[in-house]
GROMACS .gro file of C-alpha atoms in nm:
model
  198
    1UNK     CA    1   0.000   0.000   0.000
    2UNK     CA    2   0.125   0.342  -0.078
    3UNK     CA    3  -0.041   0.635   0.088
    4UNK     CA    4   0.044   0.972  -0.057
    5UNK     CA    5   0.003   1.317   0.089
    6UNK     CA    6  -0.332   1.355  -0.083
    7UNK     CA    7  -0.476   1.068   0.121
    8UNK     CA    8  -0.496   0.822  -0.167
    9UNK     CA    9  -0.359   0.470  -0.145
   10UNK     CA   10  -0.224   0.237  -0.408
   11UNK     CA   11  -0.004  -0.069  -0.449
   12UNK     CA   12   0.371  -0.073  -0.456
   13UNK     CA   13   0.517  -0.052  -0.806
   14UNK     CA   14   0.507  -0.393  -0.973
   15UNK     CA   15   0.293  -0.551  -0.701
   16UNK     CA   16  -0.083  -0.570  -0.691
   17UNK     CA   17  -0.249  -0.584  -0.349
   18UNK     CA   18  -0.476  -0.863  -0.470
   19UNK     CA   19  -0.181  -1.096  -0.548
   20UNK     CA   20  -0.108  -1.194  -0.188
   21UNK     CA   21  -0.238  -1.520  -0.043
   22UNK     CA   22  -0.400  -1.483   0.301
   23UNK     CA   23  -0.202  -1.635   0.589
   24UNK     CA   24  -0.370  -1.569   0.923
   25UNK     CA   25  -0.135  -1.475   1.206
   26UNK     CA   26  -0.291  -1.736   1.433
   27UNK     CA   27  -0.486  -2.055   1.381
   28UNK     CA   28  -0.865  -2.047   1.370
   29UNK     CA   29  -0.908  -2.123   1.743
   30UNK     CA   30  -0.692  -1.825   1.838
   31UNK     CA   31  -0.868  -1.615   1.575
   32UNK     CA   32  -1.203  -1.696   1.734
   33UNK     CA   33  -1.080  -1.602   2.081
   34UNK     CA   34  -0.964  -1.260   1.962
   35UNK     CA   35  -1.312  -1.195   1.824
   36UNK     CA   36  -1.504  -1.300   2.138
   37UNK     CA   37  -1.312  -1.082   2.383
   38UNK     CA   38  -1.342  -0.705   2.398
   39UNK     CA   39  -1.140  -0.447   2.588
   40UNK     CA   40  -1.268  -0.131   2.753
   41UNK     CA   41  -1.108   0.204   2.685
   42UNK     CA   42  -0.864   0.212   2.979
   43UNK     CA   43  -0.738  -0.137   2.895
   44UNK     CA   44  -0.697  -0.049   2.526
   45UNK     CA   45  -0.505   0.264   2.628
   46UNK     CA   46  -0.271   0.071   2.856
   47UNK     CA   47  -0.196  -0.193   2.591
   48UNK     CA   48  -0.147   0.062   2.310
   49UNK     CA   49   0.049   0.313   2.517
   50UNK     CA   50  -0.187   0.604   2.456
   51UNK     CA   51  -0.391   0.839   2.672
   52UNK     CA   52  -0.765   0.813   2.715
   53UNK     CA   53  -0.794   1.157   2.559
   54UNK     CA   54  -0.624   1.028   2.241
   55UNK     CA   55  -0.847   0.720   2.238
   56UNK     CA   56  -1.160   0.931   2.272
   57UNK     CA   57  -1.051   1.177   2.002
   58UNK     CA   58  -0.959   0.900   1.758
   59UNK     CA   59  -1.294   0.729   1.814
   60UNK     CA   60  -1.495   1.051   1.773
   61UNK     CA   61  -1.310   1.147   1.454
   62UNK     CA   62  -1.336   0.797   1.305
   63UNK     CA   63  -0.961   0.727   1.298
   64UNK     CA   64  -0.989   0.411   1.510
   65UNK     CA   65  -1.342   0.325   1.612
   66UNK     CA   66  -1.424   0.037   1.845
   67UNK     CA   67  -1.543  -0.254   1.633
   68UNK     CA   68  -1.705  -0.450   1.916
   69UNK     CA   69  -1.924  -0.183   2.077
   70UNK     CA   70  -1.928   0.195   2.020
   71UNK     CA   71  -2.033   0.434   2.295
   72UNK     CA   72  -2.402   0.524   2.278
   73UNK     CA   73  -2.418   0.839   2.484
   74UNK     CA   74  -2.329   0.906   2.843
   75UNK     CA   75  -2.259   0.607   3.065
   76UNK     CA   76  -2.192   0.350   2.792
   77UNK     CA   77  -1.850   0.196   2.746
   78UNK     CA   78  -1.671   0.147   2.416
   79UNK     CA   79  -1.542  -0.204   2.364
   80UNK     CA   80  -1.236  -0.257   2.141
   81UNK     CA   81  -1.132  -0.580   1.973
   82UNK     CA   82  -0.777  -0.714   1.987
   83UNK     CA   83  -0.725  -0.596   1.629
   84UNK     CA   84  -0.847  -0.247   1.719
   85UNK     CA   85  -0.582  -0.230   1.991
   86UNK     CA   86  -0.313  -0.337   1.742
   87UNK     CA   87  -0.423  -0.054   1.511
   88UNK     CA   88  -0.419   0.192   1.803
   89UNK     CA   89  -0.058   0.101   1.876
   90UNK     CA   90   0.039   0.135   1.508
   91UNK     CA   91  -0.125   0.480   1.495
   92UNK     CA   92   0.066   0.582   1.809
   93UNK     CA   93   0.396   0.473   1.655
   94UNK     CA   94   0.323   0.665   1.334
   95UNK     CA   95   0.235   0.980   1.530
   96UNK     CA   96   0.550   0.947   1.740
   97UNK     CA   97   0.762   0.946   1.424
   98UNK     CA   98   0.589   1.249   1.273
   99UNK     CA   99   0.370   1.095   1.000
  100UNK     CA  100   0.085   1.327   0.902
  101UNK     CA  101  -0.256   1.230   1.038
  102UNK     CA  102  -0.402   1.226   0.685
  103UNK     CA  103  -0.150   0.957   0.582
  104UNK     CA  104  -0.216   0.761   0.900
  105UNK     CA  105  -0.588   0.762   0.819
  106UNK     CA  106  -0.514   0.619   0.472
  107UNK     CA  107  -0.291   0.349   0.627
  108UNK     CA  108  -0.557   0.253   0.886
  109UNK     CA  109  -0.822   0.240   0.613
  110UNK     CA  110  -0.596   0.015   0.406
  111UNK     CA  111  -0.531  -0.219   0.701
  112UNK     CA  112  -0.906  -0.253   0.761
  113UNK     CA  113  -0.969  -0.317   0.389
  114UNK     CA  114  -0.704  -0.589   0.390
  115UNK     CA  115  -0.887  -0.769   0.669
  116UNK     CA  116  -0.563  -0.788   0.869
  117UNK     CA  117  -0.429  -1.071   0.655
  118UNK     CA  118  -0.056  -1.135   0.631
  119UNK     CA  119   0.009  -0.907   0.928
  120UNK     CA  120   0.290  -1.117   1.067
  121UNK     CA  121   0.500  -1.058   0.757
  122UNK     CA  122   0.391  -0.700   0.689
  123UNK     CA  123   0.613  -0.399   0.748
  124UNK     CA  124   0.478  -0.048   0.715
  125UNK     CA  125   0.748   0.193   0.596
  126UNK     CA  126   0.730   0.570   0.579
  127UNK     CA  127   0.940   0.867   0.483
  128UNK     CA  128   0.706   1.096   0.679
  129UNK     CA  129   0.505   1.196   0.373
  130UNK     CA  130   0.414   0.854   0.232
  131UNK     CA  131   0.330   0.518   0.392
  132UNK     CA  132   0.424   0.196   0.211
  133UNK     CA  133   0.327  -0.165   0.278
  134UNK     CA  134   0.604  -0.420   0.240
  135UNK     CA  135   0.529  -0.790   0.284
  136UNK     CA  136   0.872  -0.929   0.202
  137UNK     CA  137   1.232  -0.840   0.290
  138UNK     CA  138   1.296  -0.777  -0.081
  139UNK     CA  139   1.030  -0.505  -0.089
  140UNK     CA  140   1.184  -0.338   0.216
  141UNK     CA  141   1.529  -0.342   0.052
  142UNK     CA  142   1.387  -0.210  -0.278
  143UNK     CA  143   1.216   0.073  -0.093
  144UNK     CA  144   1.529   0.164   0.103
  145UNK     CA  145   1.747   0.152  -0.208
  146UNK     CA  146   1.507   0.393  -0.375
  147UNK     CA  147   1.570   0.634  -0.087
  148UNK     CA  148   1.203   0.641   0.011
  149UNK     CA  149   1.177   0.467   0.347
  150UNK     CA  150   1.314   0.620   0.665
  151UNK     CA  151   1.152   0.404   0.932
  152UNK     CA  152   0.943   0.094   0.949
  153UNK     CA  153   0.688  -0.071   1.175
  154UNK     CA  154   0.690  -0.451   1.177
  155UNK     CA  155   0.320  -0.518   1.234
  156UNK     CA  156   0.385  -0.872   1.360
  157UNK     CA  157   0.602  -0.732   1.640
  158UNK     CA  158   0.332  -0.481   1.736
  159UNK     CA  159   0.077  -0.768   1.731
  160UNK     CA  160   0.289  -0.972   1.975
  161UNK     CA  161   0.351  -0.668   2.200
  162UNK     CA  162  -0.023  -0.602   2.226
  163UNK     CA  163  -0.091  -0.971   2.284
  164UNK     CA  164   0.157  -0.976   2.575
  165UNK     CA  165   0.016  -0.655   2.725
  166UNK     CA  166  -0.347  -0.767   2.700
  167UNK     CA  167  -0.270  -1.104   2.859
  168UNK     CA  168  -0.198  -0.914   3.181
  169UNK     CA  169  -0.501  -0.685   3.162
  170UNK     CA  170  -0.875  -0.739   3.200
  171UNK     CA  171  -1.097  -0.822   2.905
  172UNK     CA  172  -1.468  -0.876   2.865
  173UNK     CA  173  -1.653  -1.159   2.694
  174UNK     CA  174  -1.853  -1.008   2.411
  175UNK     CA  175  -2.141  -1.255   2.438
  176UNK     CA  176  -2.194  -1.255   2.818
  177UNK     CA  177  -2.027  -0.935   2.942
  178UNK     CA  178  -1.827  -1.144   3.192
  179UNK     CA  179  -1.502  -0.979   3.303
  180UNK     CA  180  -1.195  -1.185   3.220
  181UNK     CA  181  -0.917  -1.123   3.468
  182UNK     CA  182  -0.566  -1.086   3.327
  183UNK     CA  183  -0.262  -1.276   3.449
  184UNK     CA  184  -0.079  -0.986   3.612
  185UNK     CA  185   0.074  -1.130   3.930
  186UNK     CA  186   0.116  -0.781   4.074
  187UNK     CA  187  -0.258  -0.712   4.053
  188UNK     CA  188  -0.392  -0.794   4.400
  189UNK     CA  189  -0.755  -0.725   4.306
  190UNK     CA  190  -0.730  -0.964   4.010
  191UNK     CA  191  -0.583  -1.233   4.235
  192UNK     CA  192  -0.873  -1.197   4.479
  193UNK     CA  193  -1.128  -1.220   4.197
  194UNK     CA  194  -0.965  -1.537   4.066
  195UNK     CA  195  -0.963  -1.688   4.417
  196UNK     CA  196  -1.334  -1.610   4.464
  197UNK     CA  197  -1.423  -1.758   4.125
  198UNK     CA  198  -1.268  -2.094   4.219
   0.00000   0.00000   0.00000
């Protein structure tokens, strides 16, 4: 994917986006579990390394909206999927490196259109003005030799970082609303909840 300053996106030269064969990051059982668990705003913020103010702004402006449950007025809680949290962390990394918000929006839109396939092998590269998708080491080298890429985000690494962070935080079952307690040994309240549940 190439995202230019005008907000448009296209394929890398010589490579059509439709040519790739989908390879899910996890097997179907893990895929199902990521779709049945949601994360409230504070948990999504902690895992993505952002503030609640950023989360709220990005949701209200449509940059990263919660795919499990949006907020419906005062008193309702947004619920983010695992994939939403991965996108939040990618957006944070782009912002930290100075990529324009317009280009980040195009990259997020492209990731959602792709259905998050091939994420483990995908690297997002940017020179600050343009965002490129590279799914092989050869594409990364070609981009760097052309003098276009300055930094890259290995999406698979972000995925694993978010996975590790969320494993220690609380989630919520989408179907029942049951709170799932994370495995953070330092969390005394979580330990008490687990003890009571047994």
